[in-house]
Coordinates of C-alpha atoms and ligand atoms in Angstrom, one line a residue:
M1 CA 0.0 0.0 0.0
S2 CA 1.2 3.6 -0.7
K3 CA 2.6 5.4 2.3
L4 CA -0.4 7.6 3.0
G5 CA -3.1 5.2 1.8
G6 CA -6.3 5.4 3.7
Q7 CA -5.5 8.8 5.2
H8 CA -7.4 12.0 4.7
A9 CA -5.4 15.3 4.3
V10 CA -6.7 18.8 4.2
V11 CA -4.5 21.5 2.5
T12 CA -5.6 25.1 3.0
G13 CA -4.8 27.2 0.0
G14 CA -4.5 24.0 -2.0
G15 CA -5.8 25.4 -5.3
R16 CA -2.6 27.0 -6.5
G17 CA 1.0 27.7 -5.7
I18 CA 2.8 25.8 -3.0
G19 CA -0.5 24.4 -1.6
R20 CA -1.4 22.8 -4.9
A21 CA 2.1 21.2 -5.2
I22 CA 1.6 19.8 -1.6
A23 CA -1.8 18.5 -2.5
E24 CA -0.5 16.7 -5.6
A25 CA 2.4 15.2 -3.7
L26 CA 0.0 13.9 -1.0
I27 CA -2.3 12.4 -3.6
A28 CA 0.7 10.8 -5.4
D29 CA 1.6 9.1 -2.0
G30 CA -1.9 7.7 -1.7
A31 CA -3.8 10.2 0.5
R32 CA -7.3 11.3 0.0
V33 CA -7.0 15.1 -0.2
T34 CA -9.4 18.0 0.4
I35 CA -8.2 21.4 -0.8
M36 CA -9.6 24.6 0.7
G37 CA -9.6 28.2 -0.4
R38 CA -11.8 31.2 -1.1
N39 CA -12.2 30.9 -4.8
M40 CA -14.4 27.9 -5.7
Q41 CA -13.7 28.1 -9.4
T42 CA -9.9 27.8 -9.0
L43 CA -10.4 25.2 -6.3
Q44 CA -12.8 23.0 -8.3
T45 CA -10.7 23.2 -11.5
A46 CA -7.6 22.2 -9.5
A47 CA -9.5 19.5 -7.6
D48 CA -10.8 18.0 -10.8
E49 CA -7.3 18.0 -12.4
M50 CA -5.6 16.3 -9.4
G51 CA -8.4 14.1 -8.1
A52 CA -9.1 16.0 -4.9
E53 CA -12.2 17.2 -3.1
A54 CA -12.8 21.0 -3.0
V55 CA -14.3 22.9 0.0
V56 CA -14.6 26.7 0.2
V57 CA -13.1 28.4 3.3
D58 CA -11.9 31.8 4.3
V59 CA -9.4 31.2 7.0
T60 CA -9.9 34.7 8.4
Q61 CA -13.5 33.8 9.3
Q62 CA -14.1 31.5 12.2
D63 CA -17.6 30.5 11.0
S64 CA -16.4 29.7 7.6
I65 CA -13.6 27.5 9.1
A66 CA -16.1 25.7 11.3
E67 CA -18.4 24.9 8.4
A68 CA -15.6 23.9 6.0
F69 CA -13.9 21.5 8.5
S70 CA -17.1 19.9 9.5
K71 CA -17.8 19.2 5.9
A72 CA -14.4 17.8 5.3
A73 CA -14.5 15.6 8.5
L74 CA -17.9 14.2 7.4
M75 CA -16.3 12.9 4.2
Q76 CA -13.6 11.2 6.3
A77 CA -11.8 11.9 9.6
I78 CA -8.8 14.2 9.0
D79 CA -5.4 12.7 9.7
I80 CA -3.2 15.4 8.1
L81 CA -3.6 19.2 8.1
V82 CA -1.4 21.4 6.1
N83 CA -1.9 25.1 7.1
N84 CA -0.7 26.6 3.9
A85 CA -3.2 29.5 3.1
G86 CA -1.4 32.8 3.5
A87 CA -0.8 36.2 2.1
A88 CA 2.1 38.7 2.1
E89 CA 1.8 42.4 2.0
S90 CA 4.7 44.9 2.3
A91 CA 5.0 48.5 3.4
P92 CA 7.6 50.6 5.1
F93 CA 6.7 50.3 8.8
H94 CA 6.0 54.0 9.3
R95 CA 3.4 53.9 6.5
M96 CA 1.8 50.5 7.4
D97 CA -1.7 50.9 8.8
T98 CA -3.4 48.9 11.4
D99 CA -5.7 47.2 8.9
M100 CA -2.7 45.7 7.1
W101 CA -1.3 44.5 10.5
H102 CA -4.6 42.8 11.3
R103 CA -4.9 41.3 7.8
M104 CA -1.5 39.7 8.0
V105 CA -2.0 38.3 11.5
A106 CA -5.5 37.0 10.6
V107 CA -4.7 35.1 7.5
N108 CA -1.2 33.8 8.4
L109 CA -1.4 33.3 12.2
T110 CA -5.0 33.3 13.5
G111 CA -6.0 31.1 10.5
T112 CA -3.4 28.6 11.4
Y113 CA -4.6 28.5 15.0
L114 CA -8.3 28.2 14.1
C115 CA -7.8 25.5 11.4
S116 CA -5.5 23.5 13.8
Q117 CA -8.1 23.7 16.6
S118 CA -10.8 22.4 14.1
V119 CA -8.9 19.1 13.6
I120 CA -7.3 18.6 17.0
K121 CA -10.2 16.9 18.8
G122 CA -10.5 14.3 16.2
M123 CA -6.8 13.7 16.1
L124 CA -6.7 13.3 19.9
D125 CA -9.6 10.9 19.8
R126 CA -7.8 8.7 17.3
G127 CA -4.4 9.2 18.9
Y128 CA -2.8 10.1 15.6
G129 CA -2.2 13.2 13.5
R130 CA 0.2 15.3 11.4
I131 CA 0.0 19.1 11.3
V132 CA 2.4 21.0 9.0
N133 CA 2.4 24.8 9.0
I134 CA 3.8 26.6 6.1
A135 CA 5.6 29.5 7.7
S136 CA 8.5 31.2 5.9
T137 CA 12.1 32.2 6.2
A138 CA 10.5 35.4 7.4
G139 CA 9.3 33.4 10.4
L140 CA 12.9 32.6 11.4
T141 CA 14.6 35.9 10.6
G142 CA 13.7 39.5 9.7
Y143 CA 13.4 41.2 6.4
P144 CA 12.7 44.9 5.8
Y145 CA 9.3 46.2 4.8
V146 CA 7.4 43.0 5.9
T147 CA 7.1 43.6 9.6
A148 CA 3.5 42.4 9.9
Y149 CA 4.0 39.3 7.7
S150 CA 7.2 38.4 9.5
A151 CA 5.7 38.9 12.9
A152 CA 2.8 36.7 11.9
K153 CA 5.1 34.0 10.6
H154 CA 7.3 34.1 13.7
G155 CA 4.0 33.6 15.5
V156 CA 3.3 30.5 13.4
I157 CA 6.7 29.1 14.5
G158 CA 5.9 29.8 18.2
L159 CA 2.5 28.1 17.8
T160 CA 4.2 25.1 16.1
R161 CA 6.8 24.7 18.9
S162 CA 4.4 25.0 21.8
L163 CA 1.6 22.8 20.3
A164 CA 4.2 20.2 19.4
L165 CA 5.3 19.9 23.0
E166 CA 1.7 19.9 24.2
L167 CA 0.8 17.0 21.9
A168 CA 4.1 15.1 22.1
K169 CA 2.7 12.1 23.8
K170 CA -0.6 11.9 21.8
G171 CA 0.6 10.5 18.5
I172 CA 0.4 13.9 16.9
T173 CA 3.3 15.9 15.4
V174 CA 3.3 19.6 14.6
N175 CA 6.1 21.0 12.4
A176 CA 6.7 24.0 10.2
V177 CA 8.2 24.3 6.8
C178 CA 9.8 27.7 6.0
P179 CA 10.3 28.4 2.3
G180 CA 12.5 31.1 0.9
Y181 CA 11.2 33.0 -2.2
T182 CA 9.2 30.4 -4.1
D183 CA 8.0 30.6 -7.7
T184 CA 4.3 31.3 -7.2
D185 CA 1.7 34.1 -7.7
M186 CA 2.9 35.5 -4.3
A187 CA 6.5 35.9 -5.5
A188 CA 5.2 37.3 -8.9
D189 CA 3.2 39.9 -6.9
T190 CA 6.3 40.8 -4.9
V191 CA 8.3 41.3 -8.1
A192 CA 5.5 43.4 -9.6
N193 CA 5.4 45.5 -6.4
I194 CA 9.2 46.1 -6.5
V195 CA 9.0 47.1 -10.2
E196 CA 6.2 49.5 -9.5
K197 CA 7.7 51.1 -6.4
T198 CA 11.4 51.2 -7.5
G199 CA 11.3 51.5 -11.3
R200 CA 13.6 48.5 -11.5
T201 CA 13.2 46.0 -14.4
E202 CA 11.5 42.6 -13.7
D203 CA 14.9 40.9 -14.0
E204 CA 16.4 43.3 -11.5
A205 CA 13.5 42.8 -9.1
I206 CA 13.9 39.0 -9.3
A207 CA 17.6 39.3 -8.8
S208 CA 17.0 41.4 -5.7
L209 CA 14.9 38.5 -4.3
V210 CA 17.1 35.6 -5.2
K211 CA 20.2 37.3 -3.9
H212 CA 19.0 36.2 -0.4
N213 CA 19.3 32.5 -1.5
P214 CA 22.9 31.2 -1.6
Q215 CA 21.9 29.1 -4.5
G216 CA 20.9 32.3 -6.3
R217 CA 17.5 31.0 -7.5
M218 CA 13.8 30.8 -6.6
I219 CA 12.6 27.7 -4.8
Q220 CA 10.1 25.5 -6.7
P221 CA 6.8 24.7 -5.1
E222 CA 7.5 21.0 -5.6
E223 CA 10.6 21.3 -3.4
V224 CA 8.5 22.7 -0.5
A225 CA 6.0 19.9 -1.1
E226 CA 8.7 17.2 -0.7
A227 CA 9.6 18.5 2.8
V228 CA 5.9 18.5 3.7
L229 CA 5.3 15.0 2.4
W230 CA 8.2 13.7 4.5
L231 CA 6.8 15.3 7.7
C232 CA 3.4 13.7 6.9
Q233 CA 4.7 10.2 6.9
K234 CA 3.9 7.9 9.8
S235 CA 7.7 7.1 9.8
S236 CA 8.5 10.8 10.6
G237 CA 6.9 10.4 14.1
S238 CA 10.0 11.6 15.9
I239 CA 10.3 14.8 13.9
N240 CA 8.3 17.2 16.1
G241 CA 8.3 21.0 16.7
Q242 CA 10.8 21.6 13.9
S243 CA 11.0 24.6 11.6
I244 CA 12.6 23.3 8.4
A245 CA 13.9 25.9 6.0
V246 CA 13.6 25.1 2.3
A247 CA 15.7 28.0 1.1
G248 CA 19.0 26.8 -0.4
G249 CA 21.0 27.6 2.7
E250 CA 19.6 31.1 3.3
I251 CA 19.0 30.2 7.0
L252 CA 21.6 28.3 8.9
Ligands
NDP301 P1 -0.2 32.1 -3.5 O1 -0.5 33.5 -3.3 O2 0.2 31.5 -4.8 O3 -1.4 31.2 -2.9 C1 -2.0 31.5 -1.7 C2 -3.0 30.5 -1.4 O4 -3.7 30.8 -0.1 C3 -4.1 30.4 -2.4 O5 -4.5 29.1 -2.7 C4 -5.3 31.2 -1.8 O6 -6.5 30.7 -2.3 C5 -5.1 30.9 -0.3 N1 -5.6 31.9 0.6 C6 -5.2 33.2 0.7 N2 -6.0 33.8 1.6 C7 -6.9 32.9 2.0 C8 -8.0 33.0 2.9 N3 -8.3 34.1 3.6 N4 -8.7 31.9 3.1 C9 -8.4 30.7 2.5 N5 -7.4 30.6 1.6 C10 -6.7 31.7 1.4 O7 0.9 31.8 -2.3 P2 2.0 30.7 -2.2 O8 1.6 29.4 -2.8 O9 3.3 31.3 -2.6 O10 2.1 30.7 -0.6 C11 1.6 29.6 0.2 C12 2.1 29.7 1.6 O11 3.6 29.7 1.5 C13 1.7 31.0 2.3 O12 1.4 30.7 3.6 C14 3.0 31.9 2.2 O13 3.0 32.8 3.2 C15 4.1 30.9 2.2 N6 5.3 31.3 1.7 C16 5.4 31.6 0.3 C17 6.6 32.1 -0.2 C18 6.8 32.5 -1.6 O14 7.8 33.1 -1.9 N7 5.9 32.2 -2.5 C19 7.8 32.1 0.7 C20 7.6 31.7 2.0 C21 6.4 31.3 2.5 P3 -7.7 31.7 -2.6 O15 -7.2 33.0 -3.2 O16 -8.6 30.9 -3.5 O17 -8.4 32.0 -1.3

């Protein structure tokens, strides 16, 4: 039997980018996968293409999370949760407004907390679970102009570490994966933003991002997915509370 055969995984933000690569990797390893996100059209198309289930959620809305996770758990109890949904906005700190602060914390940190809480009771009842949080290198170190995003992702690392300890004897592991700049819509938006705000060319903007990575390149979503897949295996049961950078050596 394939390694994840018989298991049900939920991937938030699984309709595109890193989340989609994670969902595809989990399916290839035998898991039943439910992808969640706000845009039903993107989700359904992706779900049909990869053979997943699609459920709408807005991870910034508690009611929406409750509804989505009950729907998913009714299909099959959830063994694996990948908290991947996220967003990145940037601004110089002195110009950032409180709404942006709240948006970054809501989608990246509170969403991770609420989605994890939605699956935890079932995992405790069954004595098994894997939770993987997609944080960022910005959760492990600082970068200019992304204070709110970086603070939220540091929060995700703190949540990961503390929850991992709390659940250590319950058969549940909680880990984080921290990608560097990864080739998705999010990175494309960052490049477009740099071009608009600085007048640099697209190539110069990309170069300014990849210079952080000692390998001098963007990470591919499939590389992040490989790390997540490993953490989701039953055989990775002793890997707990870790924050694994997938960033070509950017964080040592
Ligand atoms: P994308 O912008 O390509 O995708 C973001 C995903 O999150 C989409 O599927 C989107 O779906 C979903 N999403 C966004 N907001 C919400 C919401 N409120 N409720 C539910 N779903 C939501 O980003 P990436 O694939 O690049 O990023 C995935 C994760 O990886 C994020 O947590 C990000 O912070 C992290 N990351 C990304 C890096 C990068 O360089 N790309 C680097 C480091 C970390 P929809 O729009 O349909 O809701």
